[in-house]
XYZ file of C-alpha atoms in Angstrom:
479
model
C -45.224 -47.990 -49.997
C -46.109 -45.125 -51.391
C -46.000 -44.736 -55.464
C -43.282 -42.237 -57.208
C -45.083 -39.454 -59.321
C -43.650 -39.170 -62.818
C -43.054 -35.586 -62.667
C -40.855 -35.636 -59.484
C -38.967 -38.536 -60.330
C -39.322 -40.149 -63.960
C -35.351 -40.454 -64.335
C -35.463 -42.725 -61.429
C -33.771 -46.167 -62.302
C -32.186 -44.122 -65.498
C -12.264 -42.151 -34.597
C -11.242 -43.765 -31.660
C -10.347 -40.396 -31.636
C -10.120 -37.740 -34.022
C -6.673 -37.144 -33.996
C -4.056 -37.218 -36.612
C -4.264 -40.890 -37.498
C -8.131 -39.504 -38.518
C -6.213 -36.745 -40.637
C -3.033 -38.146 -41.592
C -4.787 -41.604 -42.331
C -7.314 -40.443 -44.182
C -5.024 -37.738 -45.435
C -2.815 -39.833 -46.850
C -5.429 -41.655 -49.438
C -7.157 -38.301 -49.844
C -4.239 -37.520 -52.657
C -4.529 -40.174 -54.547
C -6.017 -39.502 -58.408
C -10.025 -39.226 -58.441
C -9.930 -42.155 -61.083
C -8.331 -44.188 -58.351
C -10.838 -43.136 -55.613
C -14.115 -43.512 -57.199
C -12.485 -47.162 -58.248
C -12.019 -48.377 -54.270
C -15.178 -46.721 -53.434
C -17.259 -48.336 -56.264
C -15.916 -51.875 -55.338
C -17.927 -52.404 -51.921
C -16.117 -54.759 -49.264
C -17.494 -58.161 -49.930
C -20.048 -59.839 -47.385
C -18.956 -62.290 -45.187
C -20.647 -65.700 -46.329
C -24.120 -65.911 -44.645
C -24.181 -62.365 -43.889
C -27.207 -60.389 -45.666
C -28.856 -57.144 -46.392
C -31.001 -55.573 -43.642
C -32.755 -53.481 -46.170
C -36.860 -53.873 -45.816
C -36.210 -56.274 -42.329
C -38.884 -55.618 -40.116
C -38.193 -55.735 -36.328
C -39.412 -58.410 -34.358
C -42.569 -57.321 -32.272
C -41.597 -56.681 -28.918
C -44.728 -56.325 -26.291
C -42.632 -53.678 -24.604
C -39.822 -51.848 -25.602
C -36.545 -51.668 -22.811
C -34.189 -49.038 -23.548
C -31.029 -48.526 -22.049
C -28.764 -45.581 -22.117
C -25.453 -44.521 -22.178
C -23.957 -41.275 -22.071
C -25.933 -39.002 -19.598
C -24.881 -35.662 -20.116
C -26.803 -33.116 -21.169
C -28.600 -34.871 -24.326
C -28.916 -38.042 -22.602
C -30.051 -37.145 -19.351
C -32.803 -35.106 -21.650
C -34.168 -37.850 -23.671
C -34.699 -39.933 -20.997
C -37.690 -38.540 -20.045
C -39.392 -38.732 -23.853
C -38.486 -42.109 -23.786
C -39.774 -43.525 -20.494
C -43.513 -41.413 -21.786
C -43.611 -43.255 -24.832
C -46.490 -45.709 -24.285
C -45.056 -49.635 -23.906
C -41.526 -48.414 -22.946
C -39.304 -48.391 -20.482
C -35.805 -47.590 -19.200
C -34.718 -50.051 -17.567
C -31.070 -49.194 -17.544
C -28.789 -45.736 -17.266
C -24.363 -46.047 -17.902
C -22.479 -43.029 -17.470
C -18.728 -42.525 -16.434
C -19.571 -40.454 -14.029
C -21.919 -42.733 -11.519
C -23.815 -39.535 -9.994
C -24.890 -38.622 -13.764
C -26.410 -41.977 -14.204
C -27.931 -41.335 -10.542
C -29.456 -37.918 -11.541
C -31.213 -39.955 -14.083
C -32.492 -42.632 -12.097
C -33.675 -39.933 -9.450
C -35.202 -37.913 -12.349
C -37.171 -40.755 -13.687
C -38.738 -41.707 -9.969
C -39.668 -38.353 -9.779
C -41.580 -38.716 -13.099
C -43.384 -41.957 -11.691
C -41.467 -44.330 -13.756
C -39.714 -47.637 -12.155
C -36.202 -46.829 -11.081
C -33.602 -48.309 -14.056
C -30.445 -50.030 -12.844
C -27.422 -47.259 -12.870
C -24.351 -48.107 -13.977
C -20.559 -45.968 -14.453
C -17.366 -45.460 -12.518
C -15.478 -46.957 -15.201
C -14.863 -46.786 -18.888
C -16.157 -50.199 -19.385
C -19.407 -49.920 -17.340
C -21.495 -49.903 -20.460
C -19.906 -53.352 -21.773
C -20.903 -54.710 -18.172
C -24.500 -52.917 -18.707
C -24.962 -54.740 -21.822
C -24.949 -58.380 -20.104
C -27.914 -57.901 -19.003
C -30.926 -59.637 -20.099
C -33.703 -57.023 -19.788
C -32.316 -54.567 -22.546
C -34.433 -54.279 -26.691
C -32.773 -51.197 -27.615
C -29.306 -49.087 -26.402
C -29.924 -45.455 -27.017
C -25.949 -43.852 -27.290
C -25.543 -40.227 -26.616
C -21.970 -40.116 -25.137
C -18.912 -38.098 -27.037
C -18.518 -38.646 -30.733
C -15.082 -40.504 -30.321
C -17.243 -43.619 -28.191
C -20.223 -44.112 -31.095
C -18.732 -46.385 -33.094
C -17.288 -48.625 -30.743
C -20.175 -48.312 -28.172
C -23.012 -48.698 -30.882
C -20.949 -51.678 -32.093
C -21.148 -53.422 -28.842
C -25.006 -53.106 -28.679
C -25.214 -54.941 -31.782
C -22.649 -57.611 -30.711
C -24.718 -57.951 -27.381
C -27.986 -58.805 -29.687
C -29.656 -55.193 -29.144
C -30.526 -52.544 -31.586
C -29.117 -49.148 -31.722
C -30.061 -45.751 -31.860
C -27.110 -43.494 -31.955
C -26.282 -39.797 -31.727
C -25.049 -37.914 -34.582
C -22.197 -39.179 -35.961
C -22.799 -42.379 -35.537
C -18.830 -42.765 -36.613
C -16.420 -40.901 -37.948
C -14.226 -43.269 -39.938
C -15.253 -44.927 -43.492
C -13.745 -48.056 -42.192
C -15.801 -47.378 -38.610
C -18.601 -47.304 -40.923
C -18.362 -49.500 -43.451
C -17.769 -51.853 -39.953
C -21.477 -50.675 -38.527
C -22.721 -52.187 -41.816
C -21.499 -55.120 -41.823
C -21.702 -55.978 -38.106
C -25.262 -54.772 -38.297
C -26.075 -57.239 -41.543
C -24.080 -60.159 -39.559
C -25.863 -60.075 -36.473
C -29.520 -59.011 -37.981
C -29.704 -56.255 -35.617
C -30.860 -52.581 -36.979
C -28.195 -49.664 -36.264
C -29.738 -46.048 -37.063
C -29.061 -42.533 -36.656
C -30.730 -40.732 -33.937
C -31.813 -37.754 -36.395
C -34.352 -36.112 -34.748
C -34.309 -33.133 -37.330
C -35.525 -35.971 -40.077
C -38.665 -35.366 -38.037
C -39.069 -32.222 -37.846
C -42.701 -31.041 -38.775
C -41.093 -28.334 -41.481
C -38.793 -31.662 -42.712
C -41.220 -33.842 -43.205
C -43.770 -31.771 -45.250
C -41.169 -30.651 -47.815
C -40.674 -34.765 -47.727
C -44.151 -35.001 -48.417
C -44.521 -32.306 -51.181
C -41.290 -33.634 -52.966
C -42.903 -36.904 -52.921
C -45.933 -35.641 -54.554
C -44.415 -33.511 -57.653
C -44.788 -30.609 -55.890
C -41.535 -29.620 -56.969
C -41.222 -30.961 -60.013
C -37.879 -32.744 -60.974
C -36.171 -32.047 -57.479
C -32.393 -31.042 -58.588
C -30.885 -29.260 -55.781
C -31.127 -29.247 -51.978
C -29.374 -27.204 -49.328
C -29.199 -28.568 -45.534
C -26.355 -28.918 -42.683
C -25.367 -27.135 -38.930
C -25.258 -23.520 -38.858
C -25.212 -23.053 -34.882
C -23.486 -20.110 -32.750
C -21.941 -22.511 -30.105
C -18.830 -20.557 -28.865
C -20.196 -20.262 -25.517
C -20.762 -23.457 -25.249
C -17.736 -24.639 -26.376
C -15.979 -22.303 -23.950
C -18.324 -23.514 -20.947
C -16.532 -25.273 -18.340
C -19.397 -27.909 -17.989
C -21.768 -28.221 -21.021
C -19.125 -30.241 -22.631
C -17.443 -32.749 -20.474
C -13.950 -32.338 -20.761
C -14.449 -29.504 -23.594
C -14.905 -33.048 -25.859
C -16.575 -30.622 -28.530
C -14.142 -28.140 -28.363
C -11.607 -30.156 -28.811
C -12.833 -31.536 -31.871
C -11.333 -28.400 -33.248
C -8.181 -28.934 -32.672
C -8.012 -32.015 -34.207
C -9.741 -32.835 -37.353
C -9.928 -30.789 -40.658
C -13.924 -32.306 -41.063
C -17.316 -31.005 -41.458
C -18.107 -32.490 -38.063
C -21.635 -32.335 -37.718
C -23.894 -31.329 -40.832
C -26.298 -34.612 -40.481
C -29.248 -32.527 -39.195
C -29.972 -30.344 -42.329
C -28.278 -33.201 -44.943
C -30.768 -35.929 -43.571
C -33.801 -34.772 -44.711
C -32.554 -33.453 -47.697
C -31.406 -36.801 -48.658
C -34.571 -38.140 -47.353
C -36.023 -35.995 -49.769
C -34.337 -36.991 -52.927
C -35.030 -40.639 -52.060
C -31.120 -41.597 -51.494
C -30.761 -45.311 -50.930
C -33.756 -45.560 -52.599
C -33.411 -44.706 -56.152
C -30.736 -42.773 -55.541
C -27.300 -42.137 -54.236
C -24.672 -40.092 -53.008
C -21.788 -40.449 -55.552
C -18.930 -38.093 -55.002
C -18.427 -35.173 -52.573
C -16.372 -32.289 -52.533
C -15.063 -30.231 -49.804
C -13.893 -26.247 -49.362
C -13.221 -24.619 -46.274
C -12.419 -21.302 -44.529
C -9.880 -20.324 -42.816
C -10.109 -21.210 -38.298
C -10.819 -17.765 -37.321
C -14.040 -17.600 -35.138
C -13.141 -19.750 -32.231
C -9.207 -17.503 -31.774
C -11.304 -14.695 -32.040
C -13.560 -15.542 -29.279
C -11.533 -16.449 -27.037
C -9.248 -13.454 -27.296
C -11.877 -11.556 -26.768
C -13.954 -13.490 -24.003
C -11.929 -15.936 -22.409
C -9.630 -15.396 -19.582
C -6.009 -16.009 -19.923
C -5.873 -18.871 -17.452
C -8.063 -20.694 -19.265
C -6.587 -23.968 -20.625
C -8.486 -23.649 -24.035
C -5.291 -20.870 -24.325
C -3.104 -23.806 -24.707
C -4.846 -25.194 -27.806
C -4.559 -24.328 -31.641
C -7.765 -24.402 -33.608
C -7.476 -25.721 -36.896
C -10.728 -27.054 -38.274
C -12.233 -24.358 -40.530
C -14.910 -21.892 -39.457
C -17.660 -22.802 -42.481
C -16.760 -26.306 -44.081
C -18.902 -26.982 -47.188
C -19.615 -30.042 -48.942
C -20.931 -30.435 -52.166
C -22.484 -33.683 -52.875
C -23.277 -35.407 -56.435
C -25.992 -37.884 -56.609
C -26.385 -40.666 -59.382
C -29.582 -39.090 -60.138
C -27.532 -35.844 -61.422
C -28.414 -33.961 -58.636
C -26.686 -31.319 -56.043
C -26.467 -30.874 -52.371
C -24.782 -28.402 -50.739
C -24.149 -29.204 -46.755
C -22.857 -26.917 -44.275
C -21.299 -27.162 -40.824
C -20.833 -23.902 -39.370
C -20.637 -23.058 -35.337
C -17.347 -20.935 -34.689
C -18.642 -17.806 -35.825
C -21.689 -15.053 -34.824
C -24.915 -15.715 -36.624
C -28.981 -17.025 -36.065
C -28.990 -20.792 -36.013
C -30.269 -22.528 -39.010
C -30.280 -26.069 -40.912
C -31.061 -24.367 -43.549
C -33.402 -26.931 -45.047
C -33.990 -26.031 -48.885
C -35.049 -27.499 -51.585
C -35.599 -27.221 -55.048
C -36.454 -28.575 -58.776
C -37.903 -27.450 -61.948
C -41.624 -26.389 -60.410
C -40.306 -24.599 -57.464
C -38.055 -24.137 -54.259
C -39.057 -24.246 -50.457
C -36.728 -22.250 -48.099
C -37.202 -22.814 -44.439
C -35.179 -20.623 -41.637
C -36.586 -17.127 -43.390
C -37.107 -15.401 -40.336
C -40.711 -13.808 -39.377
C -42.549 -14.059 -42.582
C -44.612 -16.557 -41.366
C -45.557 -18.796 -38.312
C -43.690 -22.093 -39.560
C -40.626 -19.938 -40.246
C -40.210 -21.299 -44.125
C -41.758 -19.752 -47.009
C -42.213 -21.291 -51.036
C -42.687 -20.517 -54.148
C -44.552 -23.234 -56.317
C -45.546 -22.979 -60.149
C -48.653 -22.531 -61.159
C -50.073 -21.149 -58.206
C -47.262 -18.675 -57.118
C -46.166 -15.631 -59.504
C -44.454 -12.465 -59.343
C -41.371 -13.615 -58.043
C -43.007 -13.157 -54.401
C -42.333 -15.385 -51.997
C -45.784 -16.937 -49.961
C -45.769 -18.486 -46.702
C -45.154 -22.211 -46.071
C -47.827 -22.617 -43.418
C -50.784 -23.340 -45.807
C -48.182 -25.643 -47.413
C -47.210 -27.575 -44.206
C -51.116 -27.561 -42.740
C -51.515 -29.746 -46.582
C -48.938 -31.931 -46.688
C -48.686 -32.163 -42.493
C -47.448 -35.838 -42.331
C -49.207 -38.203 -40.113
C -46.772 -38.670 -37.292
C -47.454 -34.792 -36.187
C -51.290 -35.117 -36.468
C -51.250 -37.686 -34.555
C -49.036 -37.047 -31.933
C -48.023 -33.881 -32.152
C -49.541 -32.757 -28.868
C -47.857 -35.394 -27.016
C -44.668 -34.209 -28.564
C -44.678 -30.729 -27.794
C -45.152 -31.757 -24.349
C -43.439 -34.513 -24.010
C -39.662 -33.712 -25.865
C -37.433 -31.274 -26.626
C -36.751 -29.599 -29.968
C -40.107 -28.369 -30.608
C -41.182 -31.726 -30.357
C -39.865 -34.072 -32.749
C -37.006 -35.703 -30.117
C -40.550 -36.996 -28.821
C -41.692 -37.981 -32.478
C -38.289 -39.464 -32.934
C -38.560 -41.802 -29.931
C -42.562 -42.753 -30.457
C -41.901 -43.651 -33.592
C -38.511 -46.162 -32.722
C -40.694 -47.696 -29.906
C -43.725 -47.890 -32.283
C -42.009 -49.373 -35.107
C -40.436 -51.948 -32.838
C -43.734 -52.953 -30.725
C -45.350 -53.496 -33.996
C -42.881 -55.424 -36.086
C -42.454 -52.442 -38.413
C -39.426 -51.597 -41.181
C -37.510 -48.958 -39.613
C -37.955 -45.694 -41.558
C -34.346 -45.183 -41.024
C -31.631 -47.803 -41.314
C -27.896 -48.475 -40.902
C -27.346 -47.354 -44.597
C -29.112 -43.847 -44.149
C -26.837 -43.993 -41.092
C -23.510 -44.202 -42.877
C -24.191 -42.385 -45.716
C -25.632 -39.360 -43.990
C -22.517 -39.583 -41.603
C -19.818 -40.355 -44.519
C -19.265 -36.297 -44.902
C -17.083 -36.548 -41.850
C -13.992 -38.827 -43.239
C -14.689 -37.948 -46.851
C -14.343 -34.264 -46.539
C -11.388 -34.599 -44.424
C -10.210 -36.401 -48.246
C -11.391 -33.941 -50.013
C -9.993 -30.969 -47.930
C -6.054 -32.852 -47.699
C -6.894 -33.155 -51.873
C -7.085 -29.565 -52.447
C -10.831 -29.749 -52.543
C -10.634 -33.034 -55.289
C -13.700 -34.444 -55.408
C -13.806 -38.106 -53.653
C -16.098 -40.934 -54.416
C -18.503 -41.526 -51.338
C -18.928 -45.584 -51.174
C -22.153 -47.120 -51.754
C -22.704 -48.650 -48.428
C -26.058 -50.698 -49.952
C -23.575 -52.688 -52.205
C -25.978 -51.785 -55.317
C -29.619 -51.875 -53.492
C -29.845 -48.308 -53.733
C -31.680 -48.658 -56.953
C -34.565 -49.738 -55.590
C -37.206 -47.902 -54.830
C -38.484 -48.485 -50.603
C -40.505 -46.749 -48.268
C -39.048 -44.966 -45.632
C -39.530 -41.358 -43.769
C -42.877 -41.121 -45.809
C -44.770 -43.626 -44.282
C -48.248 -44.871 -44.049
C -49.887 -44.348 -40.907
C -50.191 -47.234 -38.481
C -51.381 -47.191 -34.625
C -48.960 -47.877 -31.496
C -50.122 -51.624 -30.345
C -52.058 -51.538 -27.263
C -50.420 -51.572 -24.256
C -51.786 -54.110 -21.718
């Protein structure tokens, strides 16, 4: 574990769907007085007797690693490649709806020398017949947001870990449920957050961790993505899911990608916490607008109202006494950016700033930085370059998507299981990271009231753990 410099952190310690039971439900609790909030949210759900923790559990060691996946579509049917080339695992089994997608996986992966998984689909339920079998570690879930919870709940109940796409729910109840069915059957649930491995990501971890910063106090991160076309496409979205998201939820849908390492970086569930968050949003302008202008009449996205605001921001309180703004933002013209930021009383990093340099982020660190001039990150990142991306950075460039760190992502799951490792990411980064989904639907039905986000830990956040920055350890031999 590694220590906690004084000087970066001395005052440590100190749905189904989403439809209008997600709005109106939550809606309906979202006006009730802040006093009243914060009290239901700081009184965790009591454990079940027997049921414990799954902070600092260690896998079991698994000689090989068997991964099965549902939800081929175009993020599924992508990763399966990274995780079939990650030494000592193997797919052994494919689910889809749609039987030819989970065909076109299979056929992909013989193509790519690996053995041929079983392929399931044709129904809704194929996946809960998939999940009988014996031959399955790990169920990797990259279907729609409105089958996570339940899907990623049926991996644990079938004795598997999960590794779910972003959101991993999008209920507090949904998630409050992935805790607790996690703890009961002492199986580990996590977020598949690739971003929280992004080279950039983890070297501000790295420098916040060392004091680089000083006494981090602020942090900026979420979604800012130009997806109209896609949303409009007749086929990257099955069934327009994603688009239709809009037209039913008032939420910051997807702002896990910047907020992740952020939180990562302020140690949150370990030392400190999310406390309340607070929601604004603008008005639903950019997705109209596009469509006036590029979408046919006959269209059936003409038939739909959009009401989920074009830039929904959150801001977050920490115990801690710090600030983090998150942003979800894809209905309207602009570069894409997680915006990634960070800051404290020694200095700010700012990644996303264009051409100044090759890494893309730049800094600004007392004492060796004056002038109010920004320098370049990349001397920064080729310092604090965490271990993961020396080691296998070249196989993840090659090997996965997202500039590589899908690939670092999956090594890292299979490596940590193979050798009996702590995950570096758990169930309760998983729920709080997701939690801006429900709560600023709250917030936003409040006026913008601030609402208490729940401590999903049930008081273990105070302790300091391990976790993103890790020590470096080798993947077990394969024989």
């Amino acid at each position: 574990m590694h220590e906690i410099p004084a000087v970066s952190r001395r005052t440590l310690m100190g749905g189904a769907l989403a439809s209008g039971a997600v709005v109106a439900g939550l809606g309906t609790t979202a006006a009730a007085a802040p006093d009243a909030a914060h009290a239901a949210a700081d009184t965790p759900p009591a454990r079940r007797h027997g049921q414990k923790s799954m902070i600092n559990v260690p896998f079991d060691a698994y000689r090989t690693v068997r991964v099965a996946l549902i939800g081929l579509g175009n993020r599924g049917h992508g990763m399966a490649s990274g995780w079939a080339a990650v030494p000592g695992c193997t797919v052994t089994a494919v689910c889809d709806v749609r039987p030819d997608r989970a065909r076109r996986t299979a056929d992909k992966l013989v193509s790519e020398g690996r053995p041929r998984p079983a392929e399931y689909g044709g129904s809704a339920d194929a996946y809960a017949r998939m999940l009988r079998r014996e031959d399955i570690d790990l169920v990797y879930v990259a279907t729609p947001w409105e089958f996570h919870y339940e899907q990623g709940r049926a991996a644990l109940l079938s004795g598997r870990h999960a590794i779910v796409e972003l959101p991993v729910a999008t209920e507090l109840r949904e998630l409050w449920d992935l805790v607790d069915t996690s703890e009961r059957t002492r199986r580990h649930l996590f977020l598949s957050e690739n971003c929280s491995y992004g080279r950039n990501e983890l070297a501000m971890l790295r420098m916040a961790h060392d004091g680089l910063f000083g006494d981090v106090t602020n942090g900026h991160g979420g979604y800012l993505h130009d997806l109209r076309a896609l949303l409009f496409s007749d086929t990257y979205y099955t069934d327009s899911w994603r688009r239709l998201w809009h037209t039913r939820s008032t939420a910051s849908l997807y702002p896990m990608h910047g907020l992740a390492p952020i939180a990562a970086a302020m140690d949150i569930n370990r030392g400190d916490r999310f406390t309340t968050l607070r929601a604004t949003s603008t008005e639903p302008r950019g997705l109209a607008d596009y469509r006036a202008r590029f979408v046919p009449r006959s269209h059936p996205s003409w038939k739909e109202t959009y009401i989920n605001g074009d830039l929904v921001t959150c801001l977050i309180d920490t115990a801690q006494g710090r600030v983090i703004r998150a942003e979800h933002e894809v209905s309207s013209p602009r570069p894409y950016s997680r915006i990634n930021s960070l800051a404290g009383s020694r200095g700010i990093f700012e990644d996303y700033a264009g051409v100044t340099s090759a890494s893309g982020g730049r800094v600004y660190l007392e004492p060796d930085h004056s002038g109010h001039t920004w320098r370049s990150f990349d001397a920064s990142r080729k310092e604090f370059d965490h271990w993961l991306w020396q080691k296998i950075g070249d196989d993840a460039e090659n090997n996965g998507g997202h500039g590589g760190m899908d690939y670092v992502l999956q090594w890292r799951t299979v490596q940590q299981m193979r050798a009996g490792l702590v995950p570096d990411m758990d169930v309760y980064d998983a729920a709080a990271w997701c939690s801006p989904v429900p709560l600023s639907v709250k917030s936003l039905a409040a006026g913008g009231r601030p609402v208490a986000v729940p401590d999903f830990t049930r008081g273990s956040w105070v302790n300091r753990r391990t976790g993103l920055d890790s020590r470096p350890t080798d993947m077990p031999p394969v024989s």
